Coordinates of C-alpha atoms and ligand atoms in Angstrom, one line a residue:
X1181 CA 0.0 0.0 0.0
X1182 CA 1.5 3.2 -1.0
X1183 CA 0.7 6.6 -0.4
X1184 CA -2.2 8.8 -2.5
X1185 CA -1.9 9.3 -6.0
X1186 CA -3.3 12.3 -7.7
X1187 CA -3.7 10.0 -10.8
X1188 CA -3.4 5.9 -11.2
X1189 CA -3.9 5.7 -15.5
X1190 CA -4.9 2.5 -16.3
X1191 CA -3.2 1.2 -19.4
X1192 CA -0.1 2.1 -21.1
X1193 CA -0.8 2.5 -24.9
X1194 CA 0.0 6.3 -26.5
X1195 CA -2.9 7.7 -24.9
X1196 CA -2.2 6.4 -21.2
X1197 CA 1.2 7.1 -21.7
X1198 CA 0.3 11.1 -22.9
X1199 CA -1.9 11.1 -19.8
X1200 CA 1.8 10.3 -18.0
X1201 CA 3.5 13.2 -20.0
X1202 CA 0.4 15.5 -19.0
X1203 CA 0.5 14.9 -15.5
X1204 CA 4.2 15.1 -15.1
X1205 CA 4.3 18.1 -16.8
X1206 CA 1.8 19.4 -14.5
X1207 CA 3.7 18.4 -11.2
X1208 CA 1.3 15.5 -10.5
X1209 CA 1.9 12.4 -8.9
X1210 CA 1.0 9.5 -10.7
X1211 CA 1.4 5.9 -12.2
X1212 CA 0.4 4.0 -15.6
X1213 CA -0.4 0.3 -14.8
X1214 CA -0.7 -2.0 -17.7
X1215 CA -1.1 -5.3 -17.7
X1216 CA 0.9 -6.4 -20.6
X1217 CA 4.4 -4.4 -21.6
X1218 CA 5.2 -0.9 -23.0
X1219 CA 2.4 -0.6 -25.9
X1220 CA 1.1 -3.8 -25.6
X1221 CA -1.1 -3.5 -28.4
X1222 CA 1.1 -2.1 -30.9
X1223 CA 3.6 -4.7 -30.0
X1224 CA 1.3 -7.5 -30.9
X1225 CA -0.3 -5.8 -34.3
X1226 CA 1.1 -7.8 -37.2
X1227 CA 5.3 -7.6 -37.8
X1228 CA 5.6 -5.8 -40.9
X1229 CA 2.6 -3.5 -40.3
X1230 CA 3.1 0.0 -41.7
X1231 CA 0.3 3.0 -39.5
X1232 CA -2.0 5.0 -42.1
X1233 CA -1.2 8.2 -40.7
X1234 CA 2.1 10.4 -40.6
X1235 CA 4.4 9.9 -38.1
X1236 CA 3.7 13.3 -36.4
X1237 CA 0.5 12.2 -35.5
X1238 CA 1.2 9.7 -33.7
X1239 CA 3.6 11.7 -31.4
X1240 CA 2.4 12.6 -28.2
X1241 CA 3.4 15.3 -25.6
X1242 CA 4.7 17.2 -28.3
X1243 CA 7.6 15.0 -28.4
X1244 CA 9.0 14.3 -32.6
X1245 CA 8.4 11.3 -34.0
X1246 CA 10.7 10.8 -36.8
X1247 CA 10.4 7.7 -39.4
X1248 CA 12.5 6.9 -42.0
X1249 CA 9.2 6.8 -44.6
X1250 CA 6.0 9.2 -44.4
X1251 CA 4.2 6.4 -42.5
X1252 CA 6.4 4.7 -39.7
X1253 CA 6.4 0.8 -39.4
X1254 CA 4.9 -0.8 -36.7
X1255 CA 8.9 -1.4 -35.2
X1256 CA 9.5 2.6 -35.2
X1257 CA 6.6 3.2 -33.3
X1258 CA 8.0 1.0 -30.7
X1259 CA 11.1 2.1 -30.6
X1260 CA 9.2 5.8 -30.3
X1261 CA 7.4 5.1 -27.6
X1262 CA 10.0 3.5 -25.7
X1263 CA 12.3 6.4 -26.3
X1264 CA 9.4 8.6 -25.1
X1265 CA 8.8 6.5 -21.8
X1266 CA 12.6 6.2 -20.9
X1267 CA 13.4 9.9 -21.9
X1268 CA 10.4 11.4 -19.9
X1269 CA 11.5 9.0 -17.0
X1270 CA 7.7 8.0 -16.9
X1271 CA 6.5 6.2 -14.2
X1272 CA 5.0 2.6 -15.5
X1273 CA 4.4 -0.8 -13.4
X1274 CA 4.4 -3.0 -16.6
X1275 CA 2.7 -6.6 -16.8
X1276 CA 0.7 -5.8 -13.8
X1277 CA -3.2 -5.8 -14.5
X1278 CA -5.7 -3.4 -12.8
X1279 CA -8.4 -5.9 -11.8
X1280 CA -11.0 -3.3 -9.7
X1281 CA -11.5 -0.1 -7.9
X1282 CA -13.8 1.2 -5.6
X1283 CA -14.5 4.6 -4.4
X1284 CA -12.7 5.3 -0.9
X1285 CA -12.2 8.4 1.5
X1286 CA -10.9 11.1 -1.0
X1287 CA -10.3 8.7 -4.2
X1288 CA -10.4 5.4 -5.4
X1289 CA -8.5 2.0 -4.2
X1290 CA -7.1 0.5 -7.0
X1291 CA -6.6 -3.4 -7.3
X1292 CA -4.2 -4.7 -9.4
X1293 CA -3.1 -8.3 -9.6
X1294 CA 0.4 -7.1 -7.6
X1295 CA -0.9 -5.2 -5.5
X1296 CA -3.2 -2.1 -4.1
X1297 CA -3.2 1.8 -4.5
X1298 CA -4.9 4.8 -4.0
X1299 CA -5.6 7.7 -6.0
X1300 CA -7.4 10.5 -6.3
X1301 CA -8.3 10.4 -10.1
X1302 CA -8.2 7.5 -12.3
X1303 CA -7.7 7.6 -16.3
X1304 CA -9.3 4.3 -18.2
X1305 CA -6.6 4.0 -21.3
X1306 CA -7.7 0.8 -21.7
X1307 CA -8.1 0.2 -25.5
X1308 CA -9.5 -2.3 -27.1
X1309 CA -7.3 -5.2 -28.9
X1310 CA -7.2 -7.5 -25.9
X1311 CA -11.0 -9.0 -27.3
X1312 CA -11.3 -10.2 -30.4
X1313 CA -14.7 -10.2 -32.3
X1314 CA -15.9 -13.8 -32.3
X1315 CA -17.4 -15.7 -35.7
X1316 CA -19.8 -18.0 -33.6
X1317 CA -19.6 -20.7 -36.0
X1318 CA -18.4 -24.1 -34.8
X1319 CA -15.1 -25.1 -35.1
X1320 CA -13.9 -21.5 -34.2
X1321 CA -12.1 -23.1 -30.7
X1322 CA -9.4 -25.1 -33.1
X1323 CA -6.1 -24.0 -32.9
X1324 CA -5.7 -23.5 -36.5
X1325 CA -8.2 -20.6 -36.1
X1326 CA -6.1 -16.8 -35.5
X1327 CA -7.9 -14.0 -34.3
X1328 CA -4.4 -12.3 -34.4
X1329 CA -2.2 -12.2 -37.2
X1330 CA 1.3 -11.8 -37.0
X1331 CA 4.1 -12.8 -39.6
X1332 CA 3.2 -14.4 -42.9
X1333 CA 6.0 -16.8 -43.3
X1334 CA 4.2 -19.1 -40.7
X1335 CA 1.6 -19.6 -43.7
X1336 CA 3.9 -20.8 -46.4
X1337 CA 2.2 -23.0 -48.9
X1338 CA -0.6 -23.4 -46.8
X1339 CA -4.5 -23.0 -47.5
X1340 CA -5.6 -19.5 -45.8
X1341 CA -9.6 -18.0 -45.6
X1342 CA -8.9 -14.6 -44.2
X1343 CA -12.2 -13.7 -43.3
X1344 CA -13.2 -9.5 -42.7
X1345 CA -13.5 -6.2 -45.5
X1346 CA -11.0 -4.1 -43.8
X1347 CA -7.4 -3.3 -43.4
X1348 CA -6.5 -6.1 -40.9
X1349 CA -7.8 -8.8 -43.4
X1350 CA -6.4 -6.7 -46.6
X1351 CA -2.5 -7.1 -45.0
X1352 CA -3.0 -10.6 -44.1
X1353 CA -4.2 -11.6 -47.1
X1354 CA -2.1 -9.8 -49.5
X1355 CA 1.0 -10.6 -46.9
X1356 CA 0.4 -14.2 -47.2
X1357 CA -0.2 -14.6 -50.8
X1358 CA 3.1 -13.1 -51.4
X1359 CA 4.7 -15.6 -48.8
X1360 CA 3.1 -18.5 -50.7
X1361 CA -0.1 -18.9 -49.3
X1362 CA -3.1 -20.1 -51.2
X1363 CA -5.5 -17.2 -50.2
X1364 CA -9.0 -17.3 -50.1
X1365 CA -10.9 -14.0 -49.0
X1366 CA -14.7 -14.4 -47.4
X1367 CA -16.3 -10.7 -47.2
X1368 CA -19.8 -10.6 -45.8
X1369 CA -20.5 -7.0 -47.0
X1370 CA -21.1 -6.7 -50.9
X1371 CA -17.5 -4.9 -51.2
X1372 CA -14.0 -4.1 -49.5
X1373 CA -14.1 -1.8 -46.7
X1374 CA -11.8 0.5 -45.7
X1375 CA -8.7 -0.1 -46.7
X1376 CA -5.3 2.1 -46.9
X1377 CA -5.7 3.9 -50.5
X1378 CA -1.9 2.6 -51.0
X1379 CA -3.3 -1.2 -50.4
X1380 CA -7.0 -1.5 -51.9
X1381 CA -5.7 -1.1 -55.6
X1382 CA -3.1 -4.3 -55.1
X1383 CA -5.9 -6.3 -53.3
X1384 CA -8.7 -5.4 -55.6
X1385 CA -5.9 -6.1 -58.7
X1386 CA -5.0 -9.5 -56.8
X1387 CA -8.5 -10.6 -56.8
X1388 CA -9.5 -9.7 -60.5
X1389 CA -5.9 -11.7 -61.3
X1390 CA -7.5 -14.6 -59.4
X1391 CA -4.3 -14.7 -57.3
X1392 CA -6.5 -14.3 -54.0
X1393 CA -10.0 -15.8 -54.6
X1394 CA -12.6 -13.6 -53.0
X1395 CA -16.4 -14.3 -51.8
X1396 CA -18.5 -11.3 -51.3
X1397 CA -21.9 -11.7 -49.5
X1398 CA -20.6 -14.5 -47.8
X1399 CA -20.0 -15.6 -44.1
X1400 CA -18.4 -18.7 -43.0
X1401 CA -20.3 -21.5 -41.4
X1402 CA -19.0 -24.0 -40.0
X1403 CA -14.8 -24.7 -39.6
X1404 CA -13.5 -28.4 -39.5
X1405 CA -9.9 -29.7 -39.1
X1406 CA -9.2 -29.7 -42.7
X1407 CA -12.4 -27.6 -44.3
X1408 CA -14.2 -25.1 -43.5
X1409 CA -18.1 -24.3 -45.3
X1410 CA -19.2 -21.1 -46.5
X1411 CA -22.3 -19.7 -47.4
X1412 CA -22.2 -17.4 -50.8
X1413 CA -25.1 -16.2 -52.6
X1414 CA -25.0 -19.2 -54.9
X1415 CA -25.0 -21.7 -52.3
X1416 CA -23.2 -23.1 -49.7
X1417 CA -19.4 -24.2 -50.5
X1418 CA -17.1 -26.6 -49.1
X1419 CA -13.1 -25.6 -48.8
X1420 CA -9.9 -27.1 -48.4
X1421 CA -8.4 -25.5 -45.4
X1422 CA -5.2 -25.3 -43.3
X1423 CA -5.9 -22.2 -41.8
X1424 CA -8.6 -19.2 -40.6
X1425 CA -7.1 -15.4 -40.0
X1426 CA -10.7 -13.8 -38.5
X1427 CA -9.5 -10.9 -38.8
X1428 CA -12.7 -9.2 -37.9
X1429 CA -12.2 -6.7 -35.3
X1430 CA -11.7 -6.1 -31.7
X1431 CA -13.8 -4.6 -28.7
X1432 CA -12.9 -3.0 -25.3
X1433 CA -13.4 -5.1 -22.3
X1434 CA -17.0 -3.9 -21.6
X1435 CA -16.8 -6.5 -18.7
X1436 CA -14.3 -4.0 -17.0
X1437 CA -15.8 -1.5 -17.0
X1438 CA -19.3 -2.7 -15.8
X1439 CA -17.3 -4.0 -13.4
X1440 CA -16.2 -1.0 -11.9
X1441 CA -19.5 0.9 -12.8
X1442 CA -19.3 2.7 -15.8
X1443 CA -22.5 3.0 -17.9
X1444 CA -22.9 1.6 -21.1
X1445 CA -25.6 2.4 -23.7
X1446 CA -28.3 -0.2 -24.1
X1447 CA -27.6 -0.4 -27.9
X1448 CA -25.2 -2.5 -29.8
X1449 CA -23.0 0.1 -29.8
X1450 CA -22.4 -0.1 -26.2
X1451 CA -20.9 3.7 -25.7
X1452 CA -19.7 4.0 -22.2
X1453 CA -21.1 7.1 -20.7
X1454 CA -18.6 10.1 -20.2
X1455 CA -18.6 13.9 -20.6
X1456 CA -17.1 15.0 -23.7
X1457 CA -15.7 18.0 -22.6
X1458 CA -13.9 16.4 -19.2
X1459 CA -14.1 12.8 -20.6
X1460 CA -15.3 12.2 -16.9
X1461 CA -17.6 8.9 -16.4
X1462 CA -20.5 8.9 -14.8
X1463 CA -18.1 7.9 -11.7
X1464 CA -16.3 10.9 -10.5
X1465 CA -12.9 11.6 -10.8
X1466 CA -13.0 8.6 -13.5
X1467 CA -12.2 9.0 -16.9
X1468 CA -11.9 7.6 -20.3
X1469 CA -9.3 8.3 -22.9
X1470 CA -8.3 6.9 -26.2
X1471 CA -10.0 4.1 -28.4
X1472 CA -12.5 2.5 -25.2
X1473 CA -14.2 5.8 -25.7
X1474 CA -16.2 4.8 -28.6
X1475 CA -17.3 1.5 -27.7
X1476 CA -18.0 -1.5 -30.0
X1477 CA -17.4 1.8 -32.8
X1478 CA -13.7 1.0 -32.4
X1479 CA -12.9 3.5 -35.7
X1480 CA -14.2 6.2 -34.5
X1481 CA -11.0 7.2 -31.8
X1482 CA -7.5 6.2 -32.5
X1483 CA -4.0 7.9 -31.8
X1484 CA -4.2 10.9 -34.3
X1485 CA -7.6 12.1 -33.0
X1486 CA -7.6 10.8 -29.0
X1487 CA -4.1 11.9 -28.0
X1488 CA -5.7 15.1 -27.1
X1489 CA -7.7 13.5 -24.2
X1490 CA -5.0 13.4 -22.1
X1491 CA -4.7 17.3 -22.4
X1492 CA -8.2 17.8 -21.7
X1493 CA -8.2 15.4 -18.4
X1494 CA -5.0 16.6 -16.9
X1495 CA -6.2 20.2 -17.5
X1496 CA -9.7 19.2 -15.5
X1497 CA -8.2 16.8 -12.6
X1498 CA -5.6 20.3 -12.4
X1499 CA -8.4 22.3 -11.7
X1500 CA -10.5 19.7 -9.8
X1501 CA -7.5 19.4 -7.5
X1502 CA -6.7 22.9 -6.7
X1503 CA -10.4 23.7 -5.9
X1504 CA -11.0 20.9 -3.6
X1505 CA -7.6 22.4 -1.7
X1506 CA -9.2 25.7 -1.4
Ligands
LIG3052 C1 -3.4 -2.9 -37.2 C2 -3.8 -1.5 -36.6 C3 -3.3 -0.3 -37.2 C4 -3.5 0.9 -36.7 N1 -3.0 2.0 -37.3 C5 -3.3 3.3 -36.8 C6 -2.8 4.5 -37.4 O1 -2.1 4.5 -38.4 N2 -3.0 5.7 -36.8 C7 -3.7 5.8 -35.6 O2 -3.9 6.9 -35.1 N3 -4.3 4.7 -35.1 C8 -4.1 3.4 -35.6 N4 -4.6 2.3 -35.0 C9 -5.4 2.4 -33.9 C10 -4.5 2.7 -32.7 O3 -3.5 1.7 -32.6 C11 -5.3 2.6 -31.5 O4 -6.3 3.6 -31.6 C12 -4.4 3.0 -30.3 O5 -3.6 1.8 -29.9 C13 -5.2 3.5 -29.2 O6 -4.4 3.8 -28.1 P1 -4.9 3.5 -26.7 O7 -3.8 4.0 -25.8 O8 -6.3 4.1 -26.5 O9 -5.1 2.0 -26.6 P2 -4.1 0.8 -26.7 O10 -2.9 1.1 -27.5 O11 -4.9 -0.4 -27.0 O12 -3.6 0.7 -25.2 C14 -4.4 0.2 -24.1 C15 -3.4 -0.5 -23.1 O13 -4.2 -0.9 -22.0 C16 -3.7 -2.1 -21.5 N5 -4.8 -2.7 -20.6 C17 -6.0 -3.2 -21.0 N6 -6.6 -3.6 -19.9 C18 -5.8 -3.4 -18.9 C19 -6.0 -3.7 -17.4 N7 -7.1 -4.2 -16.9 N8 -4.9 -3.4 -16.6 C20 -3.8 -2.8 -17.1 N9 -3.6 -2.5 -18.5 C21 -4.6 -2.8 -19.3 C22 -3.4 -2.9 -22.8 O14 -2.6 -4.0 -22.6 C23 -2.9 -1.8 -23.7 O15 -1.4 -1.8 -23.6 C24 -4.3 1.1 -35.6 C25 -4.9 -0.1 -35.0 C26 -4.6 -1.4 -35.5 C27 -5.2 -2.6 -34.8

């Protein structure tokens, strides 16, 4: 048990880790718990992915990002935000996970799986690629199923459905093809999604090659050790199949944040309740930054746009402090 915290951030992706830079800056105390280590999520996105935007908008606290390409590589961002952590000195428990809080006395108590803290504010960085979206079909419990995709060699002469529209399935698929995979696409939309502008022309020209064999209006039903059925507009089809890459999308752990008492809309959506100008919950002196803020709309917040939430908390818990001293 240590002593109060102004602010325990919960997660240490960019946008916990600008919440860090904010309150340092700002001569509070705090700590970034994260239950994985330094950017967990970046670290696991696949090896060779390259980030849509420019590197400057991904930087955070101000602090240059420089890549050797407009777009940095997913291994430049790391070594970014490791640079950013060490240089700034910021204070992170890594692979430590924040498992509850409850309100106490001035704050919250904290509960983590090492240990207990108290603070007076808490930030919720918690993002959202811990949770994959599930198919629900059988078969999706075999181990030949990935949710996650990481390096394409793995894949080499082997019979690959990449399942989803957007960018996620777009790299895998075109990724694994040029590794020698034999690459079939299922899309349950009527078309591609979005895709990086510099990627949709080589899929798009892969599929009208018949390279990569593509099913549009189709969802897969049913996934067997060495086949897996789909269902297409002209009927149901049986594959040949070594491997599934569902790459369809992630959600924030809605269970968490229940948990702890945050409100969620009724809809599918499932937006967690918060102020937009504070990002405050509906707890007080909790609040949410980065992707978790939009809920199963996962597009809708990423680095570029939710880096500014740390500014806008710090600057509130800043005032919040100094007028419950007066
Ligand atoms: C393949 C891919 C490419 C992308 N490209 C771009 C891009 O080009 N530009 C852009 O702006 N965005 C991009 N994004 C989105 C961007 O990566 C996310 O929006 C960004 O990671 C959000 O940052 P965050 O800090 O909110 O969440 P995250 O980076 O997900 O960080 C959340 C952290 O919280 C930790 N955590 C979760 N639960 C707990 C717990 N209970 N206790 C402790 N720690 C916990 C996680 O381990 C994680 O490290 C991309 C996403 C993907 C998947």
């Amino acid at each position: 048990m240590k002593d109060i915290l102004d602010i325990l951030i919960i997660g240490a992706g960019p946008i916990g880790l600008a919440a860090g830079l904010e309150a340092q800056r700002e001569g509070l105390s705090y700590l970034i718990v994260e239950r994985g280590c330094l950017v967990n999520s970046i670290y696991n996105y696949p090896l060779n992915m390259t980030f849509f935007s420019t590197s400057e908008r991904l930087e955070i606290g101000g602090i240059p990002f420089t890549s050797l390409n407009a777009k940095p590589t997913r291994a430049e961002a790391l070594e970014y935000y490791r640079r950013v952590a060490d240089s700034a000195d910021l204070n992170i428990n890594l692979f430590e996970e924040v498992q509850n809080l409850q309100p106490e006395g001035e704050g919250y108590r904290i509960f983590t799986s090492k240990g207990e803290y108290m603070a007076r504010k808490v930030v919720v960085a918690l993002g959202f690629y811990g949770i994959p979206n599930l198919l629900h079909v059988s078969g999706e419990e075999l181990p030949k199923v990935r949710h996650y995709y990481f390096d394409p060699h793995y894949y080499f002469r082997q019979k690959v459905l990449v399942v989803g529209a957007n960018n996620s399935a777009a790299d895998a698929a075109l990724e694994t093809w040029r590794k020698g995979a034999d690459v079939t696409l299922v899309v349950r939309q009527p078309e591609l999604g979005s895709i990086k502008y510099w990627t949709k022309p080589d899929l798009e020209n892969r599929i009208k090659a018949g390279e990569i064999k593509a099913y549009f209006n189709t969802s897969i039903t049913e996934i067997r050790e060495r086949e897996v059925d789909i269902q297409t507009p002209e009927g149901k089809l049986t594959l040949e199949n070594d491997f599934v890459l569902a790459m369809t999308g992630y959600q924030p752990d809605f269970s968490f944040l229940e948990k702890i008492g945050v409100k969620l809309s009724e809809d599918q959506k499932r937006y967690p309740q918060y102020d937009t100008e504070s990002m405050e919950t509906n707890l007080p002196g909790v609040y949410l930054a980065g992707v978790v803020c939009g809920g199963m709309d996962t597009h809708v917040w990423f680095i570029e746009n939710s880096r500014e939430h740390a500014v806008k908390i710090v600057k509130h818990i800043k005032e919040e402090l100094q007028a419950e001293k007066v």
